[in-house]
Amino acid sequence: MKESNINRMIYEYVVSLYLLKAMDWDKKITDSMKLNRFWNTFLERLHKVVLHDHIRIKKRIKQIGCKILLEEVLENKNVHVMYVFEGYEHHCEIMPSVLKNKCEEKLDALLIK
């Protein structure tokens, strides 16, 4: 498998992971809204879809022999992932603005379906 494909899969993994975290954060905020039952139900359904996708991506990464060693947020707020693929250590770094845009794109794609 080409390195660009594994990088794309790592990006998808990070986006789905942080989208799940953002949705959990948003759920806390919707608890105080007047229509919280509706929004919580909506977020729970969406959360299940994103979680299923995240698990699928994670399984695929393992199937191709990639192992994620480290996920961290750096001082500059970039998300850093270190992984081993085909015996070599690789690094992936995503800026917060890019991550936010990718999460929004993923949500848009899910809502259009």
XYZ file of N, CA and C in Angstrom:
339
model
N 0.850 -1.185 0.000
C 0.000 0.000 0.000
C 0.887 1.237 0.000
N 0.537 2.203 -0.784
C 1.330 3.419 -0.884
C 1.246 4.228 0.404
N 2.322 4.965 0.657
C 2.369 5.792 1.860
C 1.285 6.862 1.850
N 0.937 7.375 0.683
C -0.111 8.400 0.610
C -1.460 7.840 1.051
N -1.724 6.565 0.741
C -2.976 5.940 1.178
C -3.021 5.778 2.685
N -1.908 5.366 3.273
C -1.893 5.203 4.730
C -2.012 6.562 5.413
N -1.381 7.597 4.839
C -1.532 8.946 5.404
C -2.988 9.394 5.357
N -3.663 9.099 4.259
C -5.074 9.457 4.126
C -5.910 8.738 5.183
N -5.597 7.467 5.411
C -6.332 6.705 6.420
C -6.073 7.238 7.826
N -4.838 7.649 8.091
C -4.514 8.233 9.396
C -5.275 9.548 9.575
N -5.329 10.364 8.533
C -6.099 11.608 8.584
C -7.571 11.319 8.865
N -8.138 10.319 8.176
C -9.538 9.947 8.391
C -9.752 9.490 9.832
N -8.796 8.729 10.353
C -8.860 8.256 11.735
C -8.889 9.434 12.704
N -7.988 10.384 12.509
C -7.908 11.549 13.402
C -9.184 12.391 13.293
N -9.664 12.597 12.075
C -10.874 13.396 11.882
C -12.057 12.742 12.585
N -12.240 11.444 12.408
C -13.371 10.785 13.061
C -13.218 10.788 14.583
N -12.004 10.629 15.067
C -11.758 10.658 16.509
C -12.113 12.028 17.102
N -11.636 13.083 16.471
C -11.892 14.424 17.004
C -13.322 14.882 16.742
N -13.951 14.354 15.715
C -15.364 14.644 15.501
C -16.196 14.030 16.625
N -15.847 12.826 17.043
C -16.533 12.206 18.179
C -16.340 13.038 19.448
N -15.130 13.506 19.669
C -14.862 14.338 20.848
C -15.652 15.643 20.801
N -15.711 16.262 19.619
C -16.454 17.517 19.467
C -17.944 17.294 19.690
N -18.454 16.172 19.203
C -19.871 15.879 19.384
C -20.197 15.645 20.860
N -19.280 15.012 21.591
C -19.482 14.834 23.037
C -19.512 16.191 23.742
N -18.631 17.082 23.326
C -18.596 18.435 23.891
C -19.896 19.178 23.579
N -20.340 19.082 22.329
C -21.580 19.756 21.916
C -22.786 19.217 22.677
N -22.771 17.917 22.990
C -23.887 17.331 23.737
C -24.032 17.986 25.107
N -22.923 18.304 25.729
C -22.974 18.979 27.029
C -23.653 20.342 26.909
N -23.403 21.014 25.805
C -24.000 22.332 25.589
C -25.488 22.207 25.277
N -25.862 21.203 24.493
C -27.269 21.051 24.131
C -28.125 20.643 25.320
N -27.532 20.108 26.360
C -28.293 19.733 27.558
C -28.993 20.935 28.179
N -28.457 22.118 27.973
C -29.055 23.317 28.568
C -30.039 24.014 27.618
N -30.238 23.469 26.426
C -31.133 24.097 25.458
C -32.583 23.658 25.692
N -33.506 24.487 25.253
C -34.921 24.188 25.454
C -35.367 22.947 24.680
N -34.805 22.740 23.508
C -35.163 21.572 22.697
C -34.114 20.469 22.830
N -33.621 20.300 24.041
C -32.501 19.388 24.251
C -32.827 17.933 23.912
N -34.046 17.483 24.104
C -34.372 16.093 23.762
C -34.186 15.845 22.268
N -34.655 16.780 21.457
C -34.489 16.641 20.010
C -33.017 16.635 19.633
N -32.259 17.627 20.111
C -30.854 17.738 19.737
C -30.033 16.570 20.268
N -30.348 16.109 21.479
C -29.613 14.967 22.028
C -29.881 13.695 21.226
N -31.136 13.502 20.812
C -31.473 12.342 19.984
C -30.749 12.422 18.643
N -30.784 13.603 18.053
C -30.097 13.823 16.776
C -28.606 13.546 16.909
N -27.978 14.107 17.950
C -26.542 13.909 18.150
C -26.208 12.451 18.448
N -27.067 11.759 19.181
C -26.814 10.346 19.486
C -26.829 9.503 18.216
N -27.780 9.763 17.330
C -27.841 9.023 16.066
C -26.613 9.311 15.210
N -26.260 10.573 15.127
C -25.089 10.964 14.354
C -23.817 10.391 14.973
N -23.756 10.379 16.290
C -22.609 9.840 17.014
C -22.418 8.362 16.672
N -23.510 7.607 16.596
C -23.419 6.185 16.265
C -22.839 5.976 14.867
N -23.246 6.797 13.925
C -22.747 6.683 12.555
C -21.249 6.996 12.511
N -20.851 8.063 13.179
C -19.435 8.459 13.187
C -18.600 7.413 13.924
N -19.132 6.891 15.029
C -18.415 5.857 15.780
C -18.223 4.606 14.933
N -19.258 4.195 14.221
C -19.159 3.027 13.337
C -18.073 3.264 12.273
N -18.050 4.448 11.704
C -17.041 4.800 10.699
C -15.644 4.800 11.310
N -15.516 5.334 12.516
C -14.225 5.376 13.207
C -13.697 3.954 13.456
N -14.576 3.082 13.903
C -14.182 1.692 14.162
C -13.767 1.006 12.864
N -14.487 1.271 11.775
C -14.147 0.700 10.475
C -12.752 1.146 10.027
N -12.475 2.426 10.186
C -11.168 2.964 9.797
C -10.061 2.347 10.652
N -10.311 2.261 11.948
C -9.326 1.703 12.872
C -9.011 0.241 12.533
N -10.045 -0.538 12.222
C -9.840 -1.945 11.831
C -9.038 -2.040 10.539
N -9.357 -1.181 9.591
C -8.658 -1.191 8.303
C -7.175 -0.857 8.494
N -6.893 0.099 9.349
C -5.502 0.471 9.635
C -4.749 -0.720 10.210
N -5.377 -1.445 11.138
C -4.736 -2.623 11.727
C -4.557 -3.736 10.698
N -5.551 -3.915 9.828
C -5.485 -4.979 8.820
C -4.302 -4.819 7.880
N -3.964 -3.601 7.555
C -2.857 -3.393 6.615
C -1.497 -3.385 7.319
N -1.499 -3.603 8.635
C -0.245 -3.730 9.363
C 0.308 -2.437 9.931
N -0.540 -1.461 10.094
C -0.121 -0.181 10.657
C -0.470 -0.154 12.144
N 0.425 0.376 12.931
C 0.180 0.473 14.375
C 0.380 1.920 14.817
N -0.670 2.485 15.403
C -0.585 3.848 15.928
C 0.063 3.793 17.305
N 1.150 4.515 17.453
C 1.911 4.491 18.703
C 1.568 5.646 19.627
N 1.265 6.814 19.042
C 1.094 8.007 19.851
C 0.119 8.969 19.191
N -0.779 9.492 19.993
C -1.671 10.572 19.566
C -1.544 11.654 20.627
N -1.215 12.862 20.196
C -1.046 13.933 21.174
C -1.372 15.278 20.540
N -1.682 16.231 21.416
C -1.873 17.618 20.990
C -0.625 18.373 21.412
N 0.038 18.981 20.443
C 1.286 19.695 20.704
C 1.007 21.075 21.302
N 2.068 21.754 21.727
C 1.934 23.093 22.316
C 1.290 24.084 21.358
N 1.540 23.912 20.066
C 0.960 24.812 19.066
C -0.458 24.385 18.666
N -1.031 23.425 19.402
C -2.401 22.908 19.230
C -2.550 21.968 18.036
N -1.471 21.688 17.317
C -1.536 20.717 16.235
C -1.702 19.317 16.812
N -2.423 18.473 16.110
C -2.576 17.078 16.513
C -1.456 16.289 15.833
N -0.723 15.551 16.632
C 0.414 14.770 16.143
C 0.118 13.290 16.361
N 0.305 12.500 15.312
C 0.141 11.050 15.397
C 1.424 10.408 14.911
N 1.952 9.495 15.725
C 3.133 8.726 15.339
C 2.680 7.285 15.129
N 3.073 6.707 14.002
C 2.657 5.339 13.696
C 3.782 4.586 12.998
N 3.688 3.259 13.051
C 4.663 2.397 12.405
C 3.951 1.670 11.267
N 4.559 1.747 10.096
C 4.026 1.054 8.926
C 5.184 0.483 8.133
N 5.108 -0.809 7.848
C 6.147 -1.534 7.119
C 7.528 -1.361 7.762
N 7.537 -1.363 9.083
C 8.799 -1.303 9.812
C 9.394 0.080 9.977
N 8.725 1.101 9.451
C 9.250 2.457 9.554
C 8.322 3.326 10.381
N 8.905 4.231 11.124
C 8.142 5.184 11.937
C 7.756 6.377 11.073
N 6.487 6.761 11.159
C 5.977 7.892 10.396
C 5.275 8.856 11.351
N 5.170 10.094 10.922
C 4.508 11.117 11.720
C 3.478 11.845 10.860
N 2.404 12.213 11.488
C 1.338 12.952 10.822
C 0.953 14.094 11.765
N 0.884 15.285 11.229
C 0.539 16.452 12.043
C -0.562 17.234 11.334
N -1.598 17.585 12.097
C -2.746 18.288 11.532
C -2.995 19.559 12.333
N -3.103 20.677 11.622
C -3.389 21.960 12.269
C -4.855 21.997 12.702
N -5.168 22.722 13.783
C -6.543 22.785 14.276
C -7.547 23.290 13.240
N -7.166 24.295 12.460
C -8.104 24.829 11.467
C -8.411 23.804 10.381
N -7.409 23.027 9.981
C -7.618 21.984 8.977
C -8.493 20.882 9.566
N -8.222 20.512 10.800
C -9.005 19.477 11.466
C -10.471 19.897 11.597
N -10.691 21.139 11.966
C -12.059 21.654 12.094
C -12.778 21.599 10.751
N -12.107 22.040 9.697
C -12.707 22.008 8.360
C -13.016 20.584 7.915
N -12.110 19.659 8.175
C -12.328 18.263 7.795
C -13.491 17.653 8.580
N -13.611 18.007 9.854
C -14.744 17.527 10.661
C -16.057 18.068 10.102
N -16.073 19.339 9.730
C -17.281 19.936 9.155
C -17.627 19.292 7.816
N -16.626 19.017 6.996
C -16.859 18.349 5.714
C -17.443 16.956 5.923
N -16.922 16.248 6.915
C -17.418 14.894 7.204
C -18.876 14.963 7.663
N -19.201 15.923 8.511
C -20.587 16.092 8.957
C -21.488 16.435 7.786
N -21.051 17.328 6.942
C -21.825 17.687 5.754
C -22.108 16.456 4.905
N -21.092 15.649 4.691
C -21.243 14.447 3.872
C -22.230 13.469 4.515
N -22.171 13.356 5.830
C -23.089 12.440 6.526
C -24.532 12.944 6.472
N -24.719 14.236 6.548
C -26.067 14.810 6.554
C -26.706 14.785 5.166
N -25.888 14.781 4.138
C -26.412 14.748 2.769
C -26.920 13.346 2.430
N -26.300 12.315 3.011
C -26.678 10.926 2.707
C -28.132 10.652 2.999
